[in-house]
Amino acid sequence: TGRTGVPLVDANMRELAATGWMSNRGRQCTASFLVNDLGIDWRVGAEWFESQLVDADVHSNWGNWQYVAGVGDDPRQQRYFNIAKQSAQYDADGAYCHRWLPELRALHGAAVHVPPRPPP
């Protein structure tokens, strides 16, 4: 639903919910975060993405999720996409995050990728 607290992941999830589309980079980063950081079973993620993507390709979708989870034909564990690095490299000015996360529009540049945490 786009409420993980990680701007690049949240922006991608909200774009998917609104349009049925997500870039391949977004798919990989989001899958990595959901599997490696949140511990979500990769099969649940693959199934859900397949049901949401208007351009879903069974082989690409499930292959990407297997790759990130380190299972299948190339079983290496902990294929981790560094979300901060990916954000800085692919959304340096924060335009993509601003488009999908209006609550972060007051933050500029790199600050959009590491928003302040609300108090507990």
PDB file of C-alpha atoms in Angstrom:
ATOM      1  CA  THR A   1       0.000   0.000   0.000  1.00  0.00           C
ATOM      2  CA  GLY A   2       3.026   2.282   0.035  1.00  0.00           C
ATOM      3  CA  ARG A   3       3.402   2.881   3.762  1.00  0.00           C
ATOM      4  CA  THR A   4       6.715   1.230   4.650  1.00  0.00           C
ATOM      5  CA  GLY A   5       8.476   4.482   5.538  1.00  0.00           C
ATOM      6  CA  VAL A   6      11.013   3.940   2.738  1.00  0.00           C
ATOM      7  CA  PRO A   7      10.240   6.591   0.117  1.00  0.00           C
ATOM      8  CA  LEU A   8      11.433   4.785  -3.025  1.00  0.00           C
ATOM      9  CA  VAL A   9       9.556   1.617  -2.064  1.00  0.00           C
ATOM     10  CA  ASP A  10       6.440   3.547  -1.055  1.00  0.00           C
ATOM     11  CA  ALA A  11       6.427   5.595  -4.273  1.00  0.00           C
ATOM     12  CA  ASN A  12       6.709   2.447  -6.368  1.00  0.00           C
ATOM     13  CA  MET A  13       3.944   0.692  -4.445  1.00  0.00           C
ATOM     14  CA  ARG A  14       1.628   3.678  -4.794  1.00  0.00           C
ATOM     15  CA  GLU A  15       2.348   3.929  -8.520  1.00  0.00           C
ATOM     16  CA  LEU A  16       1.521   0.236  -8.871  1.00  0.00           C
ATOM     17  CA  ALA A  17      -1.740   0.664  -6.955  1.00  0.00           C
ATOM     18  CA  ALA A  18      -2.764   3.699  -9.017  1.00  0.00           C
ATOM     19  CA  THR A  19      -1.663   2.598 -12.492  1.00  0.00           C
ATOM     20  CA  GLY A  20      -0.941  -1.132 -12.503  1.00  0.00           C
ATOM     21  CA  TRP A  21       2.580  -0.354 -13.643  1.00  0.00           C
ATOM     22  CA  MET A  22       6.042  -0.210 -12.046  1.00  0.00           C
ATOM     23  CA  SER A  23       9.463   0.126 -13.671  1.00  0.00           C
ATOM     24  CA  ASN A  24      11.747  -2.885 -13.677  1.00  0.00           C
ATOM     25  CA  ARG A  25      14.171  -1.073 -11.320  1.00  0.00           C
ATOM     26  CA  GLY A  26      11.245  -0.357  -9.008  1.00  0.00           C
ATOM     27  CA  ARG A  27      10.158  -3.987  -9.138  1.00  0.00           C
ATOM     28  CA  GLN A  28      13.631  -5.184  -8.184  1.00  0.00           C
ATOM     29  CA  CYS A  29      14.123  -2.642  -5.398  1.00  0.00           C
ATOM     30  CA  THR A  30      10.669  -3.250  -3.970  1.00  0.00           C
ATOM     31  CA  ALA A  31      11.020  -7.029  -4.134  1.00  0.00           C
ATOM     32  CA  SER A  32      14.416  -6.822  -2.437  1.00  0.00           C
ATOM     33  CA  PHE A  33      13.037  -4.666   0.357  1.00  0.00           C
ATOM     34  CA  LEU A  34       9.959  -6.812   0.919  1.00  0.00           C
ATOM     35  CA  VAL A  35      11.935 -10.077   0.949  1.00  0.00           C
ATOM     36  CA  ASN A  36      15.162  -9.034   2.657  1.00  0.00           C
ATOM     37  CA  ASP A  37      14.046  -6.263   5.000  1.00  0.00           C
ATOM     38  CA  LEU A  38      10.469  -7.212   5.845  1.00  0.00           C
ATOM     39  CA  GLY A  39      10.895 -10.988   5.521  1.00  0.00           C
ATOM     40  CA  ILE A  40       7.884 -11.447   3.236  1.00  0.00           C
ATOM     41  CA  ASP A  41       7.824 -14.800   1.453  1.00  0.00           C
ATOM     42  CA  TRP A  42       8.930 -14.176  -2.139  1.00  0.00           C
ATOM     43  CA  ARG A  43       6.081 -16.342  -3.468  1.00  0.00           C
ATOM     44  CA  VAL A  44       3.506 -14.095  -1.821  1.00  0.00           C
ATOM     45  CA  GLY A  45       5.158 -11.054  -3.389  1.00  0.00           C
ATOM     46  CA  ALA A  46       5.357 -12.652  -6.830  1.00  0.00           C
ATOM     47  CA  GLU A  47       1.725 -13.701  -6.711  1.00  0.00           C
ATOM     48  CA  TRP A  48       0.537 -10.287  -5.550  1.00  0.00           C
ATOM     49  CA  PHE A  49       2.609  -8.406  -8.148  1.00  0.00           C
ATOM     50  CA  GLU A  50       1.321 -10.693 -10.889  1.00  0.00           C
ATOM     51  CA  SER A  51      -2.233  -9.853  -9.865  1.00  0.00           C
ATOM     52  CA  GLN A  52      -1.538  -6.091  -9.886  1.00  0.00           C
ATOM     53  CA  LEU A  53       0.697  -5.516 -12.919  1.00  0.00           C
ATOM     54  CA  VAL A  54      -1.086  -4.712 -16.177  1.00  0.00           C
ATOM     55  CA  ASP A  55       2.013  -5.878 -18.068  1.00  0.00           C
ATOM     56  CA  ALA A  56       2.628  -8.934 -15.908  1.00  0.00           C
ATOM     57  CA  ASP A  57       4.768 -11.576 -17.539  1.00  0.00           C
ATOM     58  CA  VAL A  58       4.721 -14.784 -15.525  1.00  0.00           C
ATOM     59  CA  HIS A  59       8.301 -15.751 -16.318  1.00  0.00           C
ATOM     60  CA  SER A  60       9.857 -12.322 -15.751  1.00  0.00           C
ATOM     61  CA  ASN A  61       7.851 -11.651 -12.601  1.00  0.00           C
ATOM     62  CA  TRP A  62       8.492 -14.976 -10.890  1.00  0.00           C
ATOM     63  CA  GLY A  63      12.095 -15.022 -12.142  1.00  0.00           C
ATOM     64  CA  ASN A  64      12.797 -11.597 -10.633  1.00  0.00           C
ATOM     65  CA  TRP A  65      11.310 -12.625  -7.296  1.00  0.00           C
ATOM     66  CA  GLN A  66      13.292 -15.890  -7.286  1.00  0.00           C
ATOM     67  CA  TYR A  67      16.471 -13.968  -8.107  1.00  0.00           C
ATOM     68  CA  VAL A  68      15.963 -11.522  -5.234  1.00  0.00           C
ATOM     69  CA  ALA A  69      15.085 -14.340  -2.827  1.00  0.00           C
ATOM     70  CA  GLY A  70      18.149 -16.349  -3.849  1.00  0.00           C
ATOM     71  CA  VAL A  71      16.239 -19.431  -4.958  1.00  0.00           C
ATOM     72  CA  GLY A  72      15.830 -21.180  -8.299  1.00  0.00           C
ATOM     73  CA  ASP A  73      18.551 -21.691 -10.900  1.00  0.00           C
ATOM     74  CA  ASP A  74      20.994 -19.222  -9.316  1.00  0.00           C
ATOM     75  CA  PRO A  75      20.564 -19.784  -5.565  1.00  0.00           C
ATOM     76  CA  ARG A  76      22.647 -17.134  -3.828  1.00  0.00           C
ATOM     77  CA  GLN A  77      21.202 -15.738  -0.637  1.00  0.00           C
ATOM     78  CA  GLN A  78      20.904 -12.075   0.298  1.00  0.00           C
ATOM     79  CA  ARG A  79      20.658 -10.421  -3.085  1.00  0.00           C
ATOM     80  CA  TYR A  80      20.153  -7.062  -1.575  1.00  0.00           C
ATOM     81  CA  PHE A  81      19.400  -3.858  -3.424  1.00  0.00           C
ATOM     82  CA  ASN A  82      20.689  -0.927  -1.391  1.00  0.00           C
ATOM     83  CA  ILE A  83      17.595   1.259  -1.492  1.00  0.00           C
ATOM     84  CA  ALA A  84      19.434   4.439  -0.442  1.00  0.00           C
ATOM     85  CA  LYS A  85      21.965   3.953  -3.240  1.00  0.00           C
ATOM     86  CA  GLN A  86      19.243   3.145  -5.768  1.00  0.00           C
ATOM     87  CA  SER A  87      17.287   6.239  -4.709  1.00  0.00           C
ATOM     88  CA  ALA A  88      20.319   8.496  -5.054  1.00  0.00           C
ATOM     89  CA  GLN A  89      21.228   7.025  -8.421  1.00  0.00           C
ATOM     90  CA  TYR A  90      17.798   6.866 -10.067  1.00  0.00           C
ATOM     91  CA  ASP A  91      15.847   9.661  -8.344  1.00  0.00           C
ATOM     92  CA  ALA A  92      18.559  12.102  -7.251  1.00  0.00           C
ATOM     93  CA  ASP A  93      16.287  15.159  -7.326  1.00  0.00           C
ATOM     94  CA  GLY A  94      13.380  13.329  -5.691  1.00  0.00           C
ATOM     95  CA  ALA A  95      10.978  14.034  -8.576  1.00  0.00           C
ATOM     96  CA  TYR A  96       9.679  10.472  -8.721  1.00  0.00           C
ATOM     97  CA  CYS A  97       9.112  10.270  -4.959  1.00  0.00           C
ATOM     98  CA  HIS A  98       7.458  13.701  -4.966  1.00  0.00           C
ATOM     99  CA  ARG A  99       5.037  12.575  -7.657  1.00  0.00           C
ATOM    100  CA  TRP A 100       3.759   9.625  -5.649  1.00  0.00           C
ATOM    101  CA  LEU A 101       4.379  10.841  -2.085  1.00  0.00           C
ATOM    102  CA  PRO A 102       2.826  14.307  -1.797  1.00  0.00           C
ATOM    103  CA  GLU A 103       3.476  14.304   1.944  1.00  0.00           C
ATOM    104  CA  LEU A 104       7.229  14.564   1.198  1.00  0.00           C
ATOM    105  CA  ARG A 105       7.074  17.494  -1.233  1.00  0.00           C
ATOM    106  CA  ALA A 106       8.526  19.875   1.368  1.00  0.00           C
ATOM    107  CA  LEU A 107      11.751  17.835   1.367  1.00  0.00           C
ATOM    108  CA  HIS A 108      14.272  18.584  -1.368  1.00  0.00           C
ATOM    109  CA  GLY A 109      17.148  16.737  -2.991  1.00  0.00           C
ATOM    110  CA  ALA A 110      18.567  13.784  -1.081  1.00  0.00           C
ATOM    111  CA  ALA A 111      16.438  14.638   1.964  1.00  0.00           C
ATOM    112  CA  VAL A 112      13.374  13.172   0.251  1.00  0.00           C
ATOM    113  CA  HIS A 113      14.967   9.729   0.408  1.00  0.00           C
ATOM    114  CA  VAL A 114      15.579   9.854   4.165  1.00  0.00           C
ATOM    115  CA  PRO A 115      12.591  11.662   5.632  1.00  0.00           C
ATOM    116  CA  PRO A 116      12.528  12.407   9.342  1.00  0.00           C
ATOM    117  CA  ARG A 117      10.795   9.737  11.394  1.00  0.00           C
ATOM    118  CA  PRO A 118       7.708  10.800  13.317  1.00  0.00           C
ATOM    119  CA  PRO A 119       8.063  10.661  17.093  1.00  0.00           C
ATOM    120  CA  PRO A 120       6.865   7.414  18.737  1.00  0.00           C
TER     121      PRO A 120
END
